Amino acid sequence: MVHPETSQETPPLPPGQQLVAPGKWPVIGERQPSETATPWSLTIDGLVDRPTTWTLPQLRQLPATRCIIDIHCVTRWSKLGAEFSGLWLSDLLQLVQPRPEARFLSFQARSSQQHSTSLRLEDALAQNTLIALDYEGQPLEIGHGGPIRNIVPGRYFYKSVKWLERIELLEVDRLGTWEAGSGYHNQADPWLEQRYMAPTLDKRQAAALLESRDFSRRDLRSIDASDRQLQGLQAAGALLRDANFQGAQLQDADFSGANLSNAHFRGADLRGARFVKADVEGADFSGADLRGADFQGASLIGASFVSRQEGRAWEARLDASTQLPPDVQQPLFPEQLAFVQQHLANPPAL
Ligand SMILES: Nc1nc2c(c(=O)[nH]1)N[C@H]1C(S)=C(S)[C@@H](COP(=O)(O)O)O[C@H]1N2
Ligand SMILES: [Mo]
């Protein structure tokens, strides 16, 4: 459930994670369920002998348990020691009696995109999955998935579905929304840094695209463009999660509206590059040259501009010509925020 190191004084974080400011808990992904008029309930069905639906009051009558877990989001923020209470999934499964052929669980949300995720049955049990109803002694708030969400300790947080209303037992796995749509890893172990599935693009296609310098609106997740000459790259609206641009020449590149979450820009030359309205959550800009770069309207949760790795400090180059307005800086981690404000000339007061 809780990894053994958490009991020590300064718990280590999984690779590539950073702590959110104390007391903070970002809302990620969908912000609300599709509707709240219908009373909430939880159904467990599929390959079980006794399919069961519990209303929320019925769930609240079952023996509750409490657990303290560390949240690790794939966009690189972590929040340690979050206290949830609710019901052990294993207790509910005993009541519905899974059939021997049931091997996977699909967790489904009441949400407009019918959000779901899945787990191996044995993994869900080994990880002590909780059906959470309360957070720090209060009913879980709606933005964080209340009144019912599952919590999977020891997995990236996309395995914990907000507004959970159904768990279906399956013989064959059914990939979840993020796993199928965005290439998120299906095991999701943060200690093994299982963020993304292997890239789908073959080497020849990748080479032709790099040559054209036109990535606009294309799906190029996890592409390796490290150390490339890509001045003036056109990448507006491209899907570039986890893309590797380390050390690349990207002066005046246009990434407007692109999805660059967890992209790697360490040491890249990004002078005059446009990240207007781009999603750069969890992206690494440490050691990059960002003079004249424009981040207006970009989403920067978990992004980093300075890091201490491989025995040295990698510091992004920022100055008064870098467009990083206060509203864009606001979700940065404390250490990153301090660095950015120190390095932009005339740091704006927040
Ligand atoms: N219904 C639903 N559940 C979801 C998501 C979502 O978009 N919809 N996003 C997942 C992701 S990627 C994360 S990191 C967490 C975020 O939970 P939070 O908003 O309470 O921090 O919810 C997970 N569960
Ligand atoms: Mo996430």
Tab-separated table of C-alpha atoms and ligand atoms in Angstrom:
chain	number	residue	atom	x	y	z
A	1	MET	CA	0.000	0.000	0.000
A	2	VAL	CA	2.356	2.692	1.194
A	3	HIS	CA	5.871	2.259	-0.124
A	4	PRO	CA	8.250	1.417	2.718
A	5	GLU	CA	10.261	4.620	2.445
A	6	THR	CA	7.364	6.926	3.410
A	7	SER	CA	7.921	6.275	7.089
A	8	GLN	CA	11.348	7.906	6.931
A	9	GLU	CA	11.865	11.575	7.619
A	10	THR	CA	12.459	12.825	4.090
A	11	PRO	CA	10.626	10.403	1.870
A	12	PRO	CA	12.213	10.025	-1.552
A	13	LEU	CA	10.045	10.737	-4.565
A	14	PRO	CA	9.687	8.453	-7.558
A	15	PRO	CA	11.988	9.485	-10.438
A	16	GLY	CA	11.059	12.752	-12.161
A	17	GLN	CA	8.451	13.807	-9.568
A	18	GLN	CA	8.276	17.050	-7.567
A	19	LEU	CA	6.218	18.005	-4.529
A	20	VAL	CA	3.260	20.357	-4.773
A	21	ALA	CA	3.215	23.201	-2.266
A	22	PRO	CA	1.961	22.046	1.158
A	23	GLY	CA	-1.835	21.892	1.291
A	24	LYS	CA	-2.210	22.115	-2.502
A	25	TRP	CA	-3.980	19.531	-4.609
A	26	PRO	CA	-4.368	20.388	-8.318
A	27	VAL	CA	-7.490	19.352	-10.234
A	28	ILE	CA	-6.374	17.407	-13.328
A	29	GLY	CA	-8.413	16.121	-16.260
A	30	GLU	CA	-12.182	16.404	-16.146
A	31	ARG	CA	-13.435	18.976	-13.657
A	32	GLN	CA	-16.978	17.752	-13.124
A	33	PRO	CA	-19.249	14.728	-13.632
A	34	SER	CA	-21.748	14.724	-16.498
A	35	GLU	CA	-24.655	15.300	-14.096
A	36	THR	CA	-25.434	15.368	-10.406
A	37	ALA	CA	-29.248	15.099	-10.428
A	38	THR	CA	-29.348	11.283	-10.287
A	39	PRO	CA	-28.536	9.907	-6.826
A	40	TRP	CA	-25.045	8.419	-6.661
A	41	SER	CA	-24.483	4.680	-6.496
A	42	LEU	CA	-21.793	2.116	-7.230
A	43	THR	CA	-22.434	-1.014	-9.295
A	44	ILE	CA	-20.077	-3.978	-9.516
A	45	ASP	CA	-21.043	-6.328	-12.319
A	46	GLY	CA	-19.678	-8.241	-15.309
A	47	LEU	CA	-18.052	-11.592	-14.511
A	48	VAL	CA	-19.399	-11.914	-10.953
A	49	ASP	CA	-21.900	-14.299	-9.396
A	50	ARG	CA	-23.812	-11.551	-7.570
A	51	PRO	CA	-23.895	-8.237	-9.439
A	52	THR	CA	-24.638	-5.562	-6.851
A	53	THR	CA	-25.538	-1.887	-6.724
A	54	TRP	CA	-25.047	0.106	-3.538
A	55	THR	CA	-26.535	3.550	-3.080
A	56	LEU	CA	-24.226	6.124	-1.510
A	57	PRO	CA	-25.989	5.819	1.910
A	58	GLN	CA	-25.611	2.028	1.705
A	59	LEU	CA	-21.890	2.375	0.971
A	60	ARG	CA	-21.602	4.638	4.002
A	61	GLN	CA	-23.103	1.907	6.224
A	62	LEU	CA	-20.434	-0.641	5.328
A	63	PRO	CA	-17.407	-0.894	7.628
A	64	ALA	CA	-15.082	1.958	6.677
A	65	THR	CA	-11.328	1.995	6.625
A	66	ARG	CA	-8.723	4.735	6.468
A	67	CYS	CA	-5.511	4.895	4.526
A	68	ILE	CA	-2.728	7.361	3.929
A	69	ILE	CA	-1.286	7.364	0.467
A	70	ASP	CA	1.146	9.289	-1.691
A	71	ILE	CA	-0.331	10.753	-4.880
A	72	HIS	CA	1.927	10.699	-7.942
A	73	CYS	CA	0.504	12.280	-11.089
A	74	VAL	CA	1.995	11.402	-14.446
A	75	THR	CA	2.407	15.167	-15.079
A	76	ARG	CA	5.167	15.043	-12.431
A	77	TRP	CA	3.546	16.430	-9.299
A	78	SER	CA	3.343	14.425	-6.107
A	79	LYS	CA	1.428	14.993	-2.908
A	80	LEU	CA	2.496	12.883	0.046
A	81	GLY	CA	0.435	11.652	2.982
A	82	ALA	CA	-3.089	12.208	1.636
A	83	GLU	CA	-5.636	10.706	4.020
A	84	PHE	CA	-8.622	8.945	2.470
A	85	SER	CA	-11.319	6.787	3.987
A	86	GLY	CA	-13.861	4.513	2.434
A	87	LEU	CA	-14.117	0.820	1.654
A	88	TRP	CA	-11.553	-1.715	0.598
A	89	LEU	CA	-12.316	-2.905	-2.914
A	90	SER	CA	-11.391	-6.426	-1.732
A	91	ASP	CA	-14.292	-6.361	0.770
A	92	LEU	CA	-16.779	-5.356	-1.927
A	93	LEU	CA	-15.431	-8.016	-4.285
A	94	GLN	CA	-16.027	-10.679	-1.636
A	95	LEU	CA	-19.681	-9.677	-1.632
A	96	VAL	CA	-20.096	-9.914	-5.437
A	97	GLN	CA	-17.981	-13.074	-5.852
A	98	PRO	CA	-15.872	-12.746	-8.990
A	99	ARG	CA	-15.983	-15.733	-11.323
A	100	PRO	CA	-12.733	-17.634	-11.913
A	101	GLU	CA	-12.388	-16.240	-15.452
A	102	ALA	CA	-12.489	-12.605	-14.252
A	103	ARG	CA	-8.989	-11.142	-14.654
A	104	PHE	CA	-9.437	-7.387	-15.169
A	105	LEU	CA	-11.424	-4.549	-13.647
A	106	SER	CA	-12.767	-1.610	-15.641
A	107	PHE	CA	-13.469	1.451	-13.456
A	108	GLN	CA	-16.058	3.716	-15.090
A	109	ALA	CA	-17.011	7.289	-14.306
A	110	ARG	CA	-20.196	9.289	-14.592
A	111	SER	CA	-18.617	11.782	-16.952
A	112	SER	CA	-19.360	13.230	-20.360
A	113	GLN	CA	-16.478	11.365	-21.991
A	114	GLN	CA	-17.421	8.171	-20.081
A	115	HIS	CA	-13.987	8.211	-18.554
A	116	SER	CA	-12.528	4.867	-17.488
A	117	THR	CA	-9.358	3.100	-16.476
A	118	SER	CA	-8.550	-0.553	-15.930
A	119	LEU	CA	-6.421	-2.734	-13.671
A	120	ARG	CA	-5.495	-6.362	-13.449
A	121	LEU	CA	-7.630	-7.914	-10.709
A	122	GLU	CA	-4.576	-9.269	-8.893
A	123	ASP	CA	-2.863	-5.864	-9.151
A	124	ALA	CA	-5.909	-4.020	-7.795
A	125	LEU	CA	-5.900	-6.352	-4.782
A	126	ALA	CA	-2.126	-6.273	-4.278
A	127	GLN	CA	-2.214	-2.433	-4.326
A	128	ASN	CA	-5.002	-2.259	-1.688
A	129	THR	CA	-7.384	-0.300	-3.895
A	130	LEU	CA	-9.762	1.867	-1.897
A	131	ILE	CA	-13.241	3.069	-2.800
A	132	ALA	CA	-12.806	6.507	-1.282
A	133	LEU	CA	-15.688	8.549	0.122
A	134	ASP	CA	-13.844	10.949	2.428
A	135	TYR	CA	-10.684	13.018	2.274
A	136	GLU	CA	-9.202	14.242	5.561
A	137	GLY	CA	-12.423	13.385	7.394
A	138	GLN	CA	-14.746	15.295	5.031
A	139	PRO	CA	-16.790	14.013	2.086
A	140	LEU	CA	-14.574	14.065	-0.985
A	141	GLU	CA	-15.310	17.255	-2.907
A	142	ILE	CA	-16.793	17.034	-6.373
A	143	GLY	CA	-13.768	18.495	-8.229
A	144	HIS	CA	-11.647	15.687	-6.797
A	145	GLY	CA	-14.105	12.978	-7.786
A	146	GLY	CA	-16.604	13.033	-4.921
A	147	PRO	CA	-18.792	11.514	-3.784
A	148	ILE	CA	-17.177	8.212	-4.911
A	149	ARG	CA	-13.765	7.613	-6.473
A	150	ASN	CA	-11.351	4.729	-6.424
A	151	ILE	CA	-7.836	5.284	-5.118
A	152	VAL	CA	-5.014	3.024	-6.259
A	153	PRO	CA	-1.958	3.494	-4.059
A	154	GLY	CA	1.321	2.782	-5.828
A	155	ARG	CA	0.129	3.714	-9.316
A	156	TYR	CA	0.104	7.029	-11.195
A	157	PHE	CA	-3.055	8.898	-10.290
A	158	TYR	CA	-4.761	8.300	-13.647
A	159	LYS	CA	-5.635	4.841	-12.295
A	160	SER	CA	-7.842	6.596	-9.685
A	161	VAL	CA	-11.161	7.439	-11.353
A	162	LYS	CA	-13.254	10.412	-10.259
A	163	TRP	CA	-17.099	10.027	-9.969
A	164	LEU	CA	-16.822	6.261	-10.022
A	165	GLU	CA	-20.170	4.581	-10.641
A	166	ARG	CA	-19.378	1.176	-12.085
A	167	ILE	CA	-16.713	-1.509	-11.811
A	168	GLU	CA	-17.014	-4.184	-14.464
A	169	LEU	CA	-15.130	-7.488	-14.174
A	170	LEU	CA	-13.708	-8.679	-17.473
A	171	GLU	CA	-11.820	-11.606	-18.894
A	172	VAL	CA	-9.921	-9.449	-21.427
A	173	ASP	CA	-8.509	-6.031	-20.567
A	174	ARG	CA	-10.288	-2.898	-21.838
A	175	LEU	CA	-7.835	0.034	-22.032
A	176	GLY	CA	-8.878	3.194	-20.215
A	177	THR	CA	-9.407	6.680	-21.638
A	178	TRP	CA	-5.890	8.011	-21.004
A	179	GLU	CA	-4.225	4.701	-21.795
A	180	ALA	CA	-5.983	4.287	-25.161
A	181	GLY	CA	-6.152	7.961	-26.161
A	182	SER	CA	-2.881	9.398	-24.914
A	183	GLY	CA	-0.535	6.441	-24.768
A	184	TYR	CA	-0.333	6.398	-20.962
A	185	HIS	CA	1.304	3.232	-19.699
A	186	ASN	CA	-1.119	0.519	-18.640
A	187	GLN	CA	0.957	-0.577	-15.600
A	188	ALA	CA	1.590	2.986	-14.357
A	189	ASP	CA	4.133	2.170	-11.641
A	190	PRO	CA	5.714	5.547	-10.707
A	191	TRP	CA	8.798	3.859	-9.163
A	192	LEU	CA	9.535	2.282	-12.556
A	193	GLU	CA	8.547	5.549	-14.281
A	194	GLN	CA	5.996	3.770	-16.467
A	195	ARG	CA	4.462	6.961	-17.902
A	196	TYR	CA	4.020	6.113	-21.577
A	197	MET	CA	3.755	3.104	-23.818
A	198	ALA	CA	6.461	2.648	-26.437
A	199	PRO	CA	6.224	5.101	-29.358
A	200	THR	CA	4.201	4.026	-32.376
A	201	LEU	CA	6.045	5.963	-35.101
A	202	ASP	CA	8.583	4.032	-37.212
A	203	LYS	CA	12.068	5.430	-37.848
A	204	ARG	CA	11.629	6.264	-41.543
A	205	GLN	CA	8.395	8.197	-40.983
A	206	ALA	CA	10.077	10.084	-38.170
A	207	ALA	CA	13.065	10.992	-40.343
A	208	ALA	CA	10.821	12.341	-43.149
A	209	LEU	CA	8.848	14.478	-40.702
A	210	LEU	CA	11.967	15.901	-39.115
A	211	GLU	CA	13.197	16.804	-42.587
A	212	SER	CA	9.931	18.632	-43.450
A	213	ARG	CA	9.960	20.667	-40.183
A	214	ASP	CA	6.165	20.543	-40.267
A	215	PHE	CA	4.559	18.789	-37.296
A	216	SER	CA	1.362	20.876	-37.354
A	217	ARG	CA	-1.596	19.028	-35.818
A	218	ARG	CA	0.112	15.643	-36.105
A	219	ASP	CA	0.211	12.915	-33.503
A	220	LEU	CA	3.937	12.507	-32.768
A	221	ARG	CA	3.903	11.287	-29.187
A	222	SER	CA	7.317	10.317	-27.837
A	223	ILE	CA	9.121	11.313	-31.074
A	224	ASP	CA	12.887	11.559	-30.701
A	225	ALA	CA	13.992	14.938	-32.097
A	226	SER	CA	16.957	15.392	-29.780
A	227	ASP	CA	19.901	17.488	-31.046
A	228	ARG	CA	18.109	18.224	-34.352
A	229	GLN	CA	18.250	21.398	-36.456
A	230	LEU	CA	14.604	22.462	-36.303
A	231	GLN	CA	14.711	26.254	-36.526
A	232	GLY	CA	11.263	27.629	-37.389
A	233	LEU	CA	9.574	24.259	-36.791
A	234	GLN	CA	5.814	24.414	-37.417
A	235	ALA	CA	4.184	22.423	-34.620
A	236	ALA	CA	0.951	24.290	-33.864
A	237	GLY	CA	-1.688	21.971	-32.432
A	238	ALA	CA	0.601	18.931	-32.567
A	239	LEU	CA	0.334	16.085	-30.074
A	240	LEU	CA	3.854	15.859	-28.670
A	241	ARG	CA	3.471	14.288	-25.238
A	242	ASP	CA	6.790	12.907	-24.002
A	243	ALA	CA	8.581	14.123	-27.173
A	244	ASN	CA	12.341	14.427	-26.847
A	245	PHE	CA	13.734	17.810	-28.006
A	246	GLN	CA	16.825	17.753	-25.786
A	247	GLY	CA	19.595	19.881	-27.227
A	248	ALA	CA	17.568	20.698	-30.372
A	249	GLN	CA	17.818	23.993	-32.285
A	250	LEU	CA	14.270	25.347	-32.118
A	251	GLN	CA	14.659	29.100	-32.594
A	252	ASP	CA	11.288	30.680	-33.563
A	253	ALA	CA	9.529	27.294	-33.506
A	254	ASP	CA	5.735	27.521	-33.252
A	255	PHE	CA	4.207	25.185	-30.644
A	256	SER	CA	0.993	27.209	-30.218
A	257	GLY	CA	-1.800	25.062	-28.818
A	258	ALA	CA	0.395	21.953	-28.939
A	259	ASN	CA	0.223	19.244	-26.325
A	260	LEU	CA	3.748	18.994	-24.934
A	261	SER	CA	3.052	17.402	-21.590
A	262	ASN	CA	6.193	15.775	-20.221
A	263	ALA	CA	8.182	16.850	-23.298
A	264	HIS	CA	11.951	17.090	-22.841
A	265	PHE	CA	13.618	20.391	-23.806
A	266	ARG	CA	16.752	20.223	-21.694
A	267	GLY	CA	19.483	22.349	-23.252
A	268	ALA	CA	17.346	23.222	-26.303
A	269	ASP	CA	17.654	26.574	-28.058
A	270	LEU	CA	14.136	27.980	-27.854
A	271	ARG	CA	14.820	31.653	-28.502
A	272	GLY	CA	11.669	33.266	-29.894
A	273	ALA	CA	9.671	29.997	-29.730
A	274	ARG	CA	5.902	30.241	-29.271
A	275	PHE	CA	4.140	28.136	-26.625
A	276	VAL	CA	0.949	30.235	-26.661
A	277	LYS	CA	-1.934	28.196	-25.167
A	278	ALA	CA	0.223	25.072	-25.259
A	279	ASP	CA	-0.066	22.313	-22.643
A	280	VAL	CA	3.448	22.040	-21.222
A	281	GLU	CA	2.478	20.218	-18.016
A	282	GLY	CA	5.456	18.324	-16.670
A	283	ALA	CA	7.698	19.536	-19.507
A	284	ASP	CA	11.393	19.983	-18.740
A	285	PHE	CA	12.915	23.311	-19.866
A	286	SER	CA	15.944	23.112	-17.601
A	287	GLY	CA	19.051	24.448	-19.320
A	288	ALA	CA	17.025	25.680	-22.333
A	289	ASP	CA	17.464	29.150	-23.825
A	290	LEU	CA	14.059	30.817	-23.509
A	291	ARG	CA	14.877	34.402	-24.376
A	292	GLY	CA	12.008	35.814	-26.411
A	293	ALA	CA	9.903	32.673	-25.922
A	294	ASP	CA	6.174	33.254	-25.438
A	295	PHE	CA	4.190	31.195	-22.894
A	296	GLN	CA	1.017	33.296	-22.784
A	297	GLY	CA	-1.998	31.163	-21.903
A	298	ALA	CA	0.135	28.018	-21.527
A	299	SER	CA	-0.541	25.435	-18.827
A	300	LEU	CA	2.578	24.899	-16.680
A	301	ILE	CA	1.629	22.527	-13.858
A	302	GLY	CA	4.695	20.430	-13.098
A	303	ALA	CA	6.925	22.159	-15.657
A	304	SER	CA	10.535	22.732	-14.659
A	305	PHE	CA	13.046	25.428	-15.555
A	306	VAL	CA	15.832	24.381	-13.221
A	307	SER	CA	16.931	20.912	-12.168
A	308	ARG	CA	19.848	19.337	-10.417
A	309	GLN	CA	20.638	16.148	-12.247
A	310	GLU	CA	23.651	14.357	-13.587
A	311	GLY	CA	25.816	16.163	-11.051
A	312	ARG	CA	25.068	19.716	-12.163
A	313	ALA	CA	22.445	22.429	-12.069
A	314	TRP	CA	20.626	22.952	-15.355
A	315	GLU	CA	19.204	26.469	-15.424
A	316	ALA	CA	16.940	27.830	-18.143
A	317	ARG	CA	17.938	31.180	-19.607
A	318	LEU	CA	15.131	33.702	-19.050
A	319	ASP	CA	15.057	37.475	-19.342
A	320	ALA	CA	12.672	40.394	-19.756
A	321	SER	CA	11.903	39.287	-23.305
A	322	THR	CA	10.502	35.925	-22.084
A	323	GLN	CA	6.699	36.097	-21.909
A	324	LEU	CA	5.700	34.291	-18.705
A	325	PRO	CA	2.847	36.328	-17.216
A	326	PRO	CA	1.917	35.888	-13.528
A	327	ASP	CA	-1.245	33.852	-14.228
A	328	VAL	CA	0.844	31.368	-16.208
A	329	GLN	CA	3.528	31.143	-13.475
A	330	GLN	CA	1.003	30.579	-10.722
A	331	PRO	CA	0.749	26.720	-10.897
A	332	LEU	CA	4.541	26.232	-10.826
A	333	PHE	CA	6.106	24.366	-7.915
A	334	PRO	CA	7.609	26.667	-5.263
A	335	GLU	CA	11.241	26.027	-6.253
A	336	GLN	CA	10.465	26.574	-9.937
A	337	LEU	CA	8.422	29.692	-9.248
A	338	ALA	CA	11.247	31.202	-7.185
A	339	PHE	CA	13.732	30.456	-9.953
A	340	VAL	CA	11.538	31.932	-12.693
A	341	GLN	CA	10.767	35.091	-10.741
A	342	GLN	CA	14.408	35.590	-9.881
A	343	HIS	CA	15.517	35.213	-13.460
A	344	LEU	CA	12.912	37.263	-15.312
A	345	ALA	CA	13.957	40.893	-15.130
A	346	ASN	CA	11.638	42.885	-12.834
A	347	PRO	CA	9.802	39.848	-11.457
A	348	PRO	CA	6.091	40.675	-11.198
A	349	ALA	CA	4.659	40.500	-7.689
A	350	LEU	CA	2.112	37.692	-7.252
B	1	LIG	N1	-13.434	10.760	-14.361
B	1	LIG	C1	-12.124	11.085	-14.463
B	1	LIG	N2	-11.241	10.571	-13.587
B	1	LIG	C2	-9.932	10.894	-13.679
B	1	LIG	C3	-9.449	11.754	-14.689
B	1	LIG	C4	-10.394	12.291	-15.599
B	1	LIG	O1	-10.074	13.067	-16.518
B	1	LIG	N3	-11.723	11.934	-15.454
B	1	LIG	N4	-8.103	12.057	-14.775
B	1	LIG	C5	-7.149	11.213	-14.039
B	1	LIG	C6	-5.868	11.871	-13.842
B	1	LIG	S1	-4.785	11.923	-15.165
B	1	LIG	C7	-5.456	12.324	-12.620
B	1	LIG	S2	-3.895	12.916	-12.352
B	1	LIG	C8	-6.406	12.353	-11.480
B	1	LIG	C9	-6.541	13.771	-10.988
B	1	LIG	O2	-7.339	13.803	-9.832
B	1	LIG	P1	-7.560	15.191	-9.110
B	1	LIG	O3	-8.200	16.127	-10.092
B	1	LIG	O4	-8.425	14.901	-7.921
B	1	LIG	O5	-6.185	15.693	-8.697
B	1	LIG	O6	-7.693	11.871	-11.814
B	1	LIG	C10	-7.705	10.771	-12.684
B	1	LIG	N5	-9.070	10.335	-12.783
B	2	MO	MO	-2.675	12.554	-14.238
